mmCIF file with all atom_site columns, C-alpha atoms in Angstrom:
data_model
loop_
_atom_site.group_PDB
_atom_site.id
_atom_site.type_symbol
_atom_site.label_atom_id
_atom_site.label_alt_id
_atom_site.label_comp_id
_atom_site.label_asym_id
_atom_site.label_entity_id
_atom_site.label_seq_id
_atom_site.pdbx_PDB_ins_code
_atom_site.Cartn_x
_atom_site.Cartn_y
_atom_site.Cartn_z
_atom_site.occupancy
_atom_site.B_iso_or_equiv
_atom_site.pdbx_formal_charge
_atom_site.auth_seq_id
_atom_site.auth_comp_id
_atom_site.auth_asym_id
_atom_site.auth_atom_id
_atom_site.pdbx_PDB_model_num
ATOM 1   C CA . ASP A 1 1   ? 131.756 -63.318 36.736 1.00 64.00 ? 1   ASP A CA 1
ATOM 2   C CA . ALA A 1 2   ? 132.056 -67.087 36.489 1.00 68.00 ? 2   ALA A CA 1
ATOM 3   C CA . MET A 1 3   ? 135.031 -67.928 34.311 1.00 93.00 ? 3   MET A CA 1
ATOM 4   C CA . VAL A 1 4   ? 134.782 -71.711 34.069 1.00 97.00 ? 4   VAL A CA 1
ATOM 5   C CA . ILE A 1 5   ? 131.249 -73.020 34.078 1.00 96.00 ? 5   ILE A CA 1
ATOM 6   C CA . GLN A 1 6   ? 130.181 -76.608 34.423 1.00 97.00 ? 6   GLN A CA 1
ATOM 7   C CA . ASN A 1 7   ? 126.733 -77.958 33.718 1.00 90.00 ? 7   ASN A CA 1
ATOM 8   C CA . PRO A 1 8   ? 124.982 -79.603 35.287 1.00 92.00 ? 8   PRO A CA 1
ATOM 9   C CA . ARG A 1 9   ? 126.315 -79.332 38.838 1.00 94.00 ? 9   ARG A CA 1
ATOM 10  C CA . TYR A 1 10  ? 124.697 -82.652 39.729 1.00 96.00 ? 10  TYR A CA 1
ATOM 11  C CA . GLN A 1 11  ? 124.011 -85.451 37.295 1.00 97.00 ? 11  GLN A CA 1
ATOM 12  C CA . VAL A 1 12  ? 122.351 -88.771 37.957 1.00 96.00 ? 12  VAL A CA 1
ATOM 13  C CA . THR A 1 13  ? 122.564 -91.468 35.326 1.00 95.00 ? 13  THR A CA 1
ATOM 14  C CA . GLN A 1 14  ? 121.777 -95.140 35.143 1.00 96.00 ? 14  GLN A CA 1
ATOM 15  C CA . PHE A 1 15  ? 124.315 -97.888 34.869 1.00 96.00 ? 15  PHE A CA 1
ATOM 16  C CA . GLY A 1 16  ? 125.287 -98.184 31.211 1.00 96.00 ? 16  GLY A CA 1
ATOM 17  C CA . LYS A 1 17  ? 123.369 -95.100 30.053 1.00 97.00 ? 17  LYS A CA 1
ATOM 18  C CA . PRO A 1 18  ? 125.578 -92.625 28.181 1.00 96.00 ? 18  PRO A CA 1
ATOM 19  C CA . VAL A 1 19  ? 126.043 -89.265 29.835 1.00 97.00 ? 19  VAL A CA 1
ATOM 20  C CA . THR A 1 20  ? 127.650 -85.988 28.764 1.00 97.00 ? 20  THR A CA 1
ATOM 21  C CA . LEU A 1 21  ? 129.099 -83.362 31.065 1.00 97.00 ? 21  LEU A CA 1
ATOM 22  C CA . SER A 1 22  ? 129.646 -79.846 29.827 1.00 97.00 ? 22  SER A CA 1
ATOM 23  C CA . CYS A 1 23  ? 132.291 -77.209 30.479 1.00 98.00 ? 23  CYS A CA 1
ATOM 24  C CA . SER A 1 24  ? 132.543 -73.700 29.086 1.00 97.00 ? 24  SER A CA 1
ATOM 25  C CA . GLN A 1 25  ? 134.988 -70.900 29.709 1.00 97.00 ? 25  GLN A CA 1
ATOM 26  C CA . THR A 1 26  ? 135.051 -67.146 29.205 1.00 95.00 ? 26  THR A CA 1
ATOM 27  C CA . LEU A 1 27  ? 138.818 -66.813 29.636 1.00 94.00 ? 27  LEU A CA 1
ATOM 28  C CA . ASN A 1 28  ? 139.737 -67.625 26.044 1.00 94.00 ? 28  ASN A CA 1
ATOM 29  C CA . HIS A 1 29  ? 142.316 -70.067 27.368 1.00 95.00 ? 29  HIS A CA 1
ATOM 30  C CA . ASN A 1 30  ? 144.006 -72.461 25.000 1.00 95.00 ? 30  ASN A CA 1
ATOM 31  C CA . VAL A 1 31  ? 144.026 -75.509 27.250 1.00 95.00 ? 31  VAL A CA 1
ATOM 32  C CA . MET A 1 32  ? 141.062 -77.296 28.806 1.00 96.00 ? 32  MET A CA 1
ATOM 33  C CA . TYR A 1 33  ? 141.408 -80.208 31.221 1.00 96.00 ? 33  TYR A CA 1
ATOM 34  C CA . TRP A 1 34  ? 139.088 -82.838 32.626 1.00 97.00 ? 34  TRP A CA 1
ATOM 35  C CA . TYR A 1 35  ? 139.795 -84.352 36.032 1.00 97.00 ? 35  TYR A CA 1
ATOM 36  C CA . GLN A 1 36  ? 138.042 -87.106 37.929 1.00 97.00 ? 36  GLN A CA 1
ATOM 37  C CA . GLN A 1 37  ? 138.022 -86.846 41.700 1.00 95.00 ? 37  GLN A CA 1
ATOM 38  C CA . LYS A 1 38  ? 136.708 -89.608 43.923 1.00 94.00 ? 38  LYS A CA 1
ATOM 39  C CA . SER A 1 39  ? 136.081 -89.218 47.612 1.00 90.00 ? 39  SER A CA 1
ATOM 40  C CA . SER A 1 40  ? 139.266 -88.512 49.604 1.00 86.00 ? 40  SER A CA 1
ATOM 41  C CA . GLN A 1 41  ? 141.364 -88.838 46.464 1.00 90.00 ? 41  GLN A CA 1
ATOM 42  C CA . ALA A 1 42  ? 143.489 -86.433 44.485 1.00 92.00 ? 42  ALA A CA 1
ATOM 43  C CA . PRO A 1 43  ? 142.028 -84.988 41.295 1.00 94.00 ? 43  PRO A CA 1
ATOM 44  C CA . LYS A 1 44  ? 143.118 -87.342 38.529 1.00 94.00 ? 44  LYS A CA 1
ATOM 45  C CA . LEU A 1 45  ? 143.725 -85.986 35.054 1.00 94.00 ? 45  LEU A CA 1
ATOM 46  C CA . LEU A 1 46  ? 141.726 -87.822 32.388 1.00 96.00 ? 46  LEU A CA 1
ATOM 47  C CA . PHE A 1 47  ? 142.741 -85.810 29.307 1.00 93.00 ? 47  PHE A CA 1
ATOM 48  C CA . HIS A 1 48  ? 143.276 -82.310 28.052 1.00 94.00 ? 48  HIS A CA 1
ATOM 49  C CA . TYR A 1 49  ? 142.995 -80.280 24.889 1.00 95.00 ? 49  TYR A CA 1
ATOM 50  C CA . TYR A 1 50  ? 145.648 -77.851 23.762 1.00 94.00 ? 50  TYR A CA 1
ATOM 51  C CA . ASP A 1 51  ? 143.622 -75.938 21.202 1.00 93.00 ? 51  ASP A CA 1
ATOM 52  C CA . LYS A 1 52  ? 142.260 -78.799 19.086 1.00 93.00 ? 52  LYS A CA 1
ATOM 53  C CA . ASP A 1 53  ? 145.065 -81.151 19.992 1.00 93.00 ? 53  ASP A CA 1
ATOM 54  C CA . PHE A 1 54  ? 143.685 -83.940 22.190 1.00 94.00 ? 54  PHE A CA 1
ATOM 55  C CA . ASN A 1 55  ? 145.961 -85.504 24.828 1.00 92.00 ? 55  ASN A CA 1
ATOM 56  C CA . ASN A 1 56  ? 144.732 -88.620 26.541 1.00 93.00 ? 56  ASN A CA 1
ATOM 57  C CA . GLU A 1 57  ? 146.274 -89.946 29.736 1.00 92.00 ? 57  GLU A CA 1
ATOM 58  C CA . ALA A 1 58  ? 147.551 -93.483 29.339 1.00 90.00 ? 58  ALA A CA 1
ATOM 59  C CA . ASP A 1 59  ? 145.366 -94.878 32.104 1.00 91.00 ? 59  ASP A CA 1
ATOM 60  C CA . THR A 1 60  ? 142.130 -93.154 31.111 1.00 95.00 ? 60  THR A CA 1
ATOM 61  C CA . PRO A 1 61  ? 139.570 -95.851 30.254 1.00 94.00 ? 61  PRO A CA 1
ATOM 62  C CA . ASP A 1 62  ? 138.230 -95.982 26.694 1.00 94.00 ? 62  ASP A CA 1
ATOM 63  C CA . ASN A 1 63  ? 134.801 -95.445 28.208 1.00 95.00 ? 63  ASN A CA 1
ATOM 64  C CA . PHE A 1 64  ? 135.722 -91.775 28.604 1.00 97.00 ? 64  PHE A CA 1
ATOM 65  C CA . GLN A 1 65  ? 135.770 -89.540 25.554 1.00 96.00 ? 65  GLN A CA 1
ATOM 66  C CA . SER A 1 66  ? 135.989 -85.802 25.045 1.00 97.00 ? 66  SER A CA 1
ATOM 67  C CA . ARG A 1 67  ? 135.045 -83.232 22.443 1.00 96.00 ? 67  ARG A CA 1
ATOM 68  C CA . ARG A 1 68  ? 136.073 -79.632 22.034 1.00 97.00 ? 68  ARG A CA 1
ATOM 69  C CA . PRO A 1 69  ? 134.015 -78.075 19.263 1.00 96.00 ? 69  PRO A CA 1
ATOM 70  C CA . ASN A 1 70  ? 135.445 -74.591 19.834 1.00 95.00 ? 70  ASN A CA 1
ATOM 71  C CA . THR A 1 71  ? 137.689 -72.657 22.219 1.00 95.00 ? 71  THR A CA 1
ATOM 72  C CA . SER A 1 72  ? 134.938 -72.043 24.738 1.00 96.00 ? 72  SER A CA 1
ATOM 73  C CA . PHE A 1 73  ? 133.385 -75.460 25.136 1.00 97.00 ? 73  PHE A CA 1
ATOM 74  C CA . CYS A 1 74  ? 134.595 -78.896 26.098 1.00 97.00 ? 74  CYS A CA 1
ATOM 75  C CA . PHE A 1 75  ? 132.521 -82.009 26.757 1.00 97.00 ? 75  PHE A CA 1
ATOM 76  C CA . LEU A 1 76  ? 133.157 -85.190 28.672 1.00 97.00 ? 76  LEU A CA 1
ATOM 77  C CA . ASP A 1 77  ? 131.276 -88.201 27.357 1.00 97.00 ? 77  ASP A CA 1
ATOM 78  C CA . ILE A 1 78  ? 130.994 -91.385 29.374 1.00 97.00 ? 78  ILE A CA 1
ATOM 79  C CA . ARG A 1 79  ? 129.768 -94.014 26.973 1.00 97.00 ? 79  ARG A CA 1
ATOM 80  C CA . SER A 1 80  ? 128.692 -96.693 29.442 1.00 96.00 ? 80  SER A CA 1
ATOM 81  C CA . PRO A 1 81  ? 128.931 -95.465 33.017 1.00 97.00 ? 81  PRO A CA 1
ATOM 82  C CA . GLY A 1 82  ? 129.672 -97.999 35.678 1.00 96.00 ? 82  GLY A CA 1
ATOM 83  C CA . LEU A 1 83  ? 129.198 -97.679 39.416 1.00 95.00 ? 83  LEU A CA 1
ATOM 84  C CA . GLY A 1 84  ? 132.911 -96.992 39.716 1.00 95.00 ? 84  GLY A CA 1
ATOM 85  C CA . ASP A 1 85  ? 132.569 -93.862 37.588 1.00 97.00 ? 85  ASP A CA 1
ATOM 86  C CA . ALA A 1 86  ? 130.594 -92.058 40.250 1.00 97.00 ? 86  ALA A CA 1
ATOM 87  C CA . ALA A 1 87  ? 132.768 -89.103 41.164 1.00 97.00 ? 87  ALA A CA 1
ATOM 88  C CA . MET A 1 88  ? 133.212 -85.360 40.984 1.00 97.00 ? 88  MET A CA 1
ATOM 89  C CA . TYR A 1 89  ? 134.337 -84.274 37.523 1.00 98.00 ? 89  TYR A CA 1
ATOM 90  C CA . LEU A 1 90  ? 136.341 -81.082 37.385 1.00 97.00 ? 90  LEU A CA 1
ATOM 91  C CA . CYS A 1 91  ? 137.011 -78.973 34.344 1.00 97.00 ? 91  CYS A CA 1
ATOM 92  C CA . ALA A 1 92  ? 139.956 -76.586 34.330 1.00 96.00 ? 92  ALA A CA 1
ATOM 93  C CA . THR A 1 93  ? 141.641 -74.225 31.904 1.00 96.00 ? 93  THR A CA 1
ATOM 94  C CA . SER A 1 94  ? 145.015 -72.597 31.471 1.00 94.00 ? 94  SER A CA 1
ATOM 95  C CA . ARG A 1 95  ? 146.519 -70.114 29.027 1.00 93.00 ? 95  ARG A CA 1
ATOM 96  C CA . GLY A 1 96  ? 148.904 -72.709 27.745 1.00 89.00 ? 96  GLY A CA 1
ATOM 97  C CA . PRO A 1 97  ? 150.666 -75.910 28.773 1.00 82.00 ? 97  PRO A CA 1
ATOM 98  C CA . TRP A 1 98  ? 153.510 -73.768 30.092 1.00 79.00 ? 98  TRP A CA 1
ATOM 99  C CA . ASP A 1 99  ? 151.147 -71.920 32.432 1.00 83.00 ? 99  ASP A CA 1
ATOM 100 C CA . THR A 1 100 ? 151.519 -72.898 36.046 1.00 79.00 ? 100 THR A CA 1
ATOM 101 C CA . GLU A 1 101 ? 148.024 -71.842 37.069 1.00 88.00 ? 101 GLU A CA 1
ATOM 102 C CA . GLN A 1 102 ? 144.866 -73.712 36.229 1.00 93.00 ? 102 GLN A CA 1
ATOM 103 C CA . TYR A 1 103 ? 141.407 -72.212 36.659 1.00 95.00 ? 103 TYR A CA 1
ATOM 104 C CA . PHE A 1 104 ? 138.831 -74.676 37.876 1.00 96.00 ? 104 PHE A CA 1
ATOM 105 C CA . GLY A 1 105 ? 135.110 -74.932 37.445 1.00 96.00 ? 105 GLY A CA 1
ATOM 106 C CA . PRO A 1 106 ? 132.841 -75.845 40.349 1.00 95.00 ? 106 PRO A CA 1
ATOM 107 C CA . GLY A 1 107 ? 132.619 -79.468 39.251 1.00 96.00 ? 107 GLY A CA 1
ATOM 108 C CA . THR A 1 108 ? 129.833 -81.851 38.317 1.00 97.00 ? 108 THR A CA 1
ATOM 109 C CA . ARG A 1 109 ? 128.986 -84.577 40.779 1.00 97.00 ? 109 ARG A CA 1
ATOM 110 C CA . LEU A 1 110 ? 128.008 -87.710 38.904 1.00 97.00 ? 110 LEU A CA 1
ATOM 111 C CA . THR A 1 111 ? 125.900 -90.394 40.540 1.00 97.00 ? 111 THR A CA 1
ATOM 112 C CA . VAL A 1 112 ? 125.400 -93.751 38.823 1.00 97.00 ? 112 VAL A CA 1
ATOM 113 C CA . THR A 1 113 ? 122.399 -95.802 39.898 1.00 95.00 ? 113 THR A CA 1
ATOM 114 C CA . ALA B 2 1   ? 157.531 -91.851 39.374 1.00 73.00 ? 1   ALA B CA 1
ATOM 115 C CA . GLN B 2 2   ? 156.455 -88.332 40.198 1.00 79.00 ? 2   GLN B CA 1
ATOM 116 C CA . ARG B 2 3   ? 154.349 -88.249 43.303 1.00 89.00 ? 3   ARG B CA 1
ATOM 117 C CA . VAL B 2 4   ? 152.947 -85.798 45.845 1.00 94.00 ? 4   VAL B CA 1
ATOM 118 C CA . THR B 2 5   ? 152.251 -86.990 49.367 1.00 96.00 ? 5   THR B CA 1
ATOM 119 C CA . GLN B 2 6   ? 150.188 -85.214 51.974 1.00 97.00 ? 6   GLN B CA 1
ATOM 120 C CA . PRO B 2 7   ? 150.374 -87.398 55.063 1.00 96.00 ? 7   PRO B CA 1
ATOM 121 C CA . GLU B 2 8   ? 147.508 -85.787 56.962 1.00 96.00 ? 8   GLU B CA 1
ATOM 122 C CA . LYS B 2 9   ? 143.896 -86.149 55.823 1.00 95.00 ? 9   LYS B CA 1
ATOM 123 C CA . LEU B 2 10  ? 142.666 -83.831 58.560 1.00 97.00 ? 10  LEU B CA 1
ATOM 124 C CA . LEU B 2 11  ? 144.395 -81.199 60.633 1.00 97.00 ? 11  LEU B CA 1
ATOM 125 C CA . SER B 2 12  ? 142.602 -79.385 63.449 1.00 97.00 ? 12  SER B CA 1
ATOM 126 C CA . VAL B 2 13  ? 144.192 -76.257 64.834 1.00 97.00 ? 13  VAL B CA 1
ATOM 127 C CA . PHE B 2 14  ? 142.968 -73.670 67.311 1.00 97.00 ? 14  PHE B CA 1
ATOM 128 C CA . LYS B 2 15  ? 142.432 -70.124 66.099 1.00 97.00 ? 15  LYS B CA 1
ATOM 129 C CA . GLY B 2 16  ? 145.594 -68.114 66.651 1.00 97.00 ? 16  GLY B CA 1
ATOM 130 C CA . ALA B 2 17  ? 147.846 -71.180 66.718 1.00 97.00 ? 17  ALA B CA 1
ATOM 131 C CA . PRO B 2 18  ? 150.477 -71.864 64.052 1.00 97.00 ? 18  PRO B CA 1
ATOM 132 C CA . VAL B 2 19  ? 149.563 -74.023 61.072 1.00 97.00 ? 19  VAL B CA 1
ATOM 133 C CA . GLU B 2 20  ? 151.780 -76.384 59.109 1.00 97.00 ? 20  GLU B CA 1
ATOM 134 C CA . LEU B 2 21  ? 150.385 -78.519 56.326 1.00 98.00 ? 21  LEU B CA 1
ATOM 135 C CA . LYS B 2 22  ? 152.892 -81.115 55.204 1.00 98.00 ? 22  LYS B CA 1
ATOM 136 C CA . CYS B 2 23  ? 153.735 -81.984 51.639 1.00 97.00 ? 23  CYS B CA 1
ATOM 137 C CA . ASN B 2 24  ? 156.477 -84.242 50.300 1.00 96.00 ? 24  ASN B CA 1
ATOM 138 C CA . TYR B 2 25  ? 157.201 -84.904 46.683 1.00 95.00 ? 25  TYR B CA 1
ATOM 139 C CA . SER B 2 26  ? 159.234 -87.164 44.465 1.00 92.00 ? 26  SER B CA 1
ATOM 140 C CA . TYR B 2 27  ? 160.459 -85.771 41.182 1.00 86.00 ? 27  TYR B CA 1
ATOM 141 C CA . SER B 2 28  ? 163.617 -86.390 39.218 1.00 79.00 ? 28  SER B CA 1
ATOM 142 C CA . GLY B 2 29  ? 164.015 -82.900 37.763 1.00 78.00 ? 29  GLY B CA 1
ATOM 143 C CA . SER B 2 30  ? 163.637 -79.380 39.128 1.00 80.00 ? 30  SER B CA 1
ATOM 144 C CA . PRO B 2 31  ? 160.143 -79.296 40.558 1.00 84.00 ? 31  PRO B CA 1
ATOM 145 C CA . GLU B 2 32  ? 157.571 -76.565 40.271 1.00 90.00 ? 32  GLU B CA 1
ATOM 146 C CA . LEU B 2 33  ? 155.345 -76.813 43.303 1.00 92.00 ? 33  LEU B CA 1
ATOM 147 C CA . PHE B 2 34  ? 152.080 -75.181 44.289 1.00 93.00 ? 34  PHE B CA 1
ATOM 148 C CA . TRP B 2 35  ? 149.403 -75.116 46.889 1.00 96.00 ? 35  TRP B CA 1
ATOM 149 C CA . TYR B 2 36  ? 145.781 -75.081 45.775 1.00 96.00 ? 36  TYR B CA 1
ATOM 150 C CA . VAL B 2 37  ? 142.898 -74.395 48.159 1.00 96.00 ? 37  VAL B CA 1
ATOM 151 C CA . GLN B 2 38  ? 139.211 -75.146 48.102 1.00 95.00 ? 38  GLN B CA 1
ATOM 152 C CA . TYR B 2 39  ? 136.999 -73.264 50.528 1.00 95.00 ? 39  TYR B CA 1
ATOM 153 C CA . SER B 2 40  ? 133.556 -74.583 51.379 1.00 92.00 ? 40  SER B CA 1
ATOM 154 C CA . ARG B 2 41  ? 131.220 -74.346 48.375 1.00 88.00 ? 41  ARG B CA 1
ATOM 155 C CA . GLN B 2 42  ? 133.901 -72.701 46.248 1.00 91.00 ? 42  GLN B CA 1
ATOM 156 C CA . ARG B 2 43  ? 136.032 -73.954 43.408 1.00 92.00 ? 43  ARG B CA 1
ATOM 157 C CA . LEU B 2 44  ? 139.579 -75.170 43.609 1.00 94.00 ? 44  LEU B CA 1
ATOM 158 C CA . GLN B 2 45  ? 141.967 -72.249 43.181 1.00 94.00 ? 45  GLN B CA 1
ATOM 159 C CA . LEU B 2 46  ? 145.660 -71.546 43.267 1.00 94.00 ? 46  LEU B CA 1
ATOM 160 C CA . LEU B 2 47  ? 146.910 -70.297 46.625 1.00 95.00 ? 47  LEU B CA 1
ATOM 161 C CA . LEU B 2 48  ? 150.605 -69.900 45.979 1.00 93.00 ? 48  LEU B CA 1
ATOM 162 C CA . ARG B 2 49  ? 153.508 -71.215 43.929 1.00 89.00 ? 49  ARG B CA 1
ATOM 163 C CA . HIS B 2 50  ? 157.044 -71.761 45.133 1.00 83.00 ? 50  HIS B CA 1
ATOM 164 C CA . ILE B 2 51  ? 158.589 -69.822 42.267 1.00 79.00 ? 51  ILE B CA 1
ATOM 165 C CA . SER B 2 52  ? 156.930 -66.607 43.403 1.00 78.00 ? 52  SER B CA 1
ATOM 166 C CA . ARG B 2 53  ? 158.182 -66.902 46.978 1.00 78.00 ? 53  ARG B CA 1
ATOM 167 C CA . GLU B 2 54  ? 155.096 -64.986 47.973 1.00 83.00 ? 54  GLU B CA 1
ATOM 168 C CA . SER B 2 55  ? 152.926 -64.816 51.052 1.00 86.00 ? 55  SER B CA 1
ATOM 169 C CA . ILE B 2 56  ? 149.234 -65.154 50.341 1.00 89.00 ? 56  ILE B CA 1
ATOM 170 C CA . LYS B 2 57  ? 146.641 -64.697 53.098 1.00 93.00 ? 57  LYS B CA 1
ATOM 171 C CA . GLY B 2 58  ? 149.516 -65.047 55.549 1.00 94.00 ? 58  GLY B CA 1
ATOM 172 C CA . PHE B 2 59  ? 150.578 -68.424 54.156 1.00 95.00 ? 59  PHE B CA 1
ATOM 173 C CA . THR B 2 60  ? 154.097 -69.211 52.977 1.00 94.00 ? 60  THR B CA 1
ATOM 174 C CA . ALA B 2 61  ? 155.722 -72.344 51.661 1.00 94.00 ? 61  ALA B CA 1
ATOM 175 C CA . ASP B 2 62  ? 159.416 -73.011 51.220 1.00 88.00 ? 62  ASP B CA 1
ATOM 176 C CA . LEU B 2 63  ? 160.789 -75.592 48.868 1.00 90.00 ? 63  LEU B CA 1
ATOM 177 C CA . ASN B 2 64  ? 163.303 -77.813 50.661 1.00 91.00 ? 64  ASN B CA 1
ATOM 178 C CA . LYS B 2 65  ? 165.040 -79.887 48.017 1.00 89.00 ? 65  LYS B CA 1
ATOM 179 C CA . GLY B 2 66  ? 167.103 -81.805 50.571 1.00 90.00 ? 66  GLY B CA 1
ATOM 180 C CA . GLU B 2 67  ? 163.995 -83.043 52.328 1.00 92.00 ? 67  GLU B CA 1
ATOM 181 C CA . THR B 2 68  ? 161.870 -82.974 49.159 1.00 93.00 ? 68  THR B CA 1
ATOM 182 C CA . SER B 2 69  ? 159.251 -81.028 51.046 1.00 94.00 ? 69  SER B CA 1
ATOM 183 C CA . PHE B 2 70  ? 157.032 -78.032 50.404 1.00 95.00 ? 70  PHE B CA 1
ATOM 184 C CA . HIS B 2 71  ? 155.182 -77.502 53.652 1.00 97.00 ? 71  HIS B CA 1
ATOM 185 C CA . LEU B 2 72  ? 152.565 -74.758 53.917 1.00 97.00 ? 72  LEU B CA 1
ATOM 186 C CA . LYS B 2 73  ? 152.794 -72.564 56.997 1.00 96.00 ? 73  LYS B CA 1
ATOM 187 C CA . LYS B 2 74  ? 150.960 -69.753 58.679 1.00 97.00 ? 74  LYS B CA 1
ATOM 188 C CA . PRO B 2 75  ? 151.978 -68.306 62.049 1.00 97.00 ? 75  PRO B CA 1
ATOM 189 C CA . PHE B 2 76  ? 148.475 -67.542 63.330 1.00 97.00 ? 76  PHE B CA 1
ATOM 190 C CA . ALA B 2 77  ? 145.460 -69.483 62.105 1.00 97.00 ? 77  ALA B CA 1
ATOM 191 C CA . GLN B 2 78  ? 142.200 -67.706 61.340 1.00 97.00 ? 78  GLN B CA 1
ATOM 192 C CA . GLU B 2 79  ? 138.747 -69.239 61.146 1.00 96.00 ? 79  GLU B CA 1
ATOM 193 C CA . GLU B 2 80  ? 138.466 -68.373 57.459 1.00 96.00 ? 80  GLU B CA 1
ATOM 194 C CA . ASP B 2 81  ? 141.468 -70.614 56.771 1.00 97.00 ? 81  ASP B CA 1
ATOM 195 C CA . SER B 2 82  ? 139.272 -73.674 57.180 1.00 97.00 ? 82  SER B CA 1
ATOM 196 C CA . ALA B 2 83  ? 139.385 -75.393 53.789 1.00 97.00 ? 83  ALA B CA 1
ATOM 197 C CA . MET B 2 84  ? 140.771 -78.274 51.805 1.00 96.00 ? 84  MET B CA 1
ATOM 198 C CA . TYR B 2 85  ? 144.403 -77.768 50.783 1.00 97.00 ? 85  TYR B CA 1
ATOM 199 C CA . TYR B 2 86  ? 146.087 -79.604 47.929 1.00 97.00 ? 86  TYR B CA 1
ATOM 200 C CA . CYS B 2 87  ? 149.788 -79.675 47.298 1.00 97.00 ? 87  CYS B CA 1
ATOM 201 C CA . ALA B 2 88  ? 150.600 -80.005 43.596 1.00 95.00 ? 88  ALA B CA 1
ATOM 202 C CA . LEU B 2 89  ? 153.563 -80.593 41.329 1.00 93.00 ? 89  LEU B CA 1
ATOM 203 C CA . LYS B 2 90  ? 153.895 -79.501 37.709 1.00 89.00 ? 90  LYS B CA 1
ATOM 204 C CA . ARG B 2 91  ? 155.299 -82.142 35.393 1.00 83.00 ? 91  ARG B CA 1
ATOM 205 C CA . ASP B 2 92  ? 155.622 -81.223 31.704 1.00 79.00 ? 92  ASP B CA 1
ATOM 206 C CA . ASP B 2 93  ? 152.244 -79.726 30.860 1.00 78.00 ? 93  ASP B CA 1
ATOM 207 C CA . LYS B 2 94  ? 150.326 -81.435 33.663 1.00 85.00 ? 94  LYS B CA 1
ATOM 208 C CA . ILE B 2 95  ? 149.699 -80.882 37.337 1.00 90.00 ? 95  ILE B CA 1
ATOM 209 C CA . ILE B 2 96  ? 149.863 -83.780 39.775 1.00 91.00 ? 96  ILE B CA 1
ATOM 210 C CA . PHE B 2 97  ? 147.849 -83.276 42.929 1.00 94.00 ? 97  PHE B CA 1
ATOM 211 C CA . GLY B 2 98  ? 148.193 -84.746 46.370 1.00 95.00 ? 98  GLY B CA 1
ATOM 212 C CA . LYS B 2 99  ? 145.160 -86.216 48.086 1.00 95.00 ? 99  LYS B CA 1
ATOM 213 C CA . GLY B 2 100 ? 144.625 -83.074 50.124 1.00 96.00 ? 100 GLY B CA 1
ATOM 214 C CA . THR B 2 101 ? 144.479 -82.106 53.769 1.00 97.00 ? 101 THR B CA 1
ATOM 215 C CA . ARG B 2 102 ? 141.362 -80.720 55.346 1.00 97.00 ? 102 ARG B CA 1
ATOM 216 C CA . LEU B 2 103 ? 142.269 -77.880 57.694 1.00 98.00 ? 103 LEU B CA 1
ATOM 217 C CA . HIS B 2 104 ? 139.747 -77.245 60.443 1.00 97.00 ? 104 HIS B CA 1
ATOM 218 C CA . ILE B 2 105 ? 140.247 -74.156 62.558 1.00 97.00 ? 105 ILE B CA 1
ATOM 219 C CA . LEU B 2 106 ? 138.763 -74.491 66.002 1.00 95.00 ? 106 LEU B CA 1
ATOM 220 C CA . PRO B 2 107 ? 137.340 -71.383 67.682 1.00 91.00 ? 107 PRO B CA 1
#
């Protein structure tokens, strides 16, 4: 009954080698979010989609991009991963930007070698 | 700037003892505050929100605007309460999380 699914759960990539993380949802929610969480840190919002409307956080590096080809799927692309991009990446959804509850996926742990 | 502060990284409490997880916030408007929880090997999920004034799994949290606090409390800790707890603030269409407090219930 998984509602927000993230694949893969663990991803290892090389320094500078592009990587894509995947998120899908069965909730038919309008909003999808990507967070980055480093060890002992708060989840940090990178960007979110409200339907097809992309909203980037001001301090999200250009190295991070996102795609949402349809309601169910959202991708996080890291064009040239650096060692500092190693983190847990969390995908979340909500019915709308007004909704106070977000539904999280299990996360993808990214390692950069 | 809007901010959520959880001063304790780790809190260890004996089973049956009271629990209080501290959260302070800074926000210029009327805040909407929440507690999210992440149990071992599970995803982050909403525990409770201040607007609902609800008790979930025995936990309550009261918004104190004078002290800008939203502490999470439970009168008697249970072993299954061991988890990571995040205090969060809703700003516009985003949620701002604190760094989290790991609650460890001792047998």
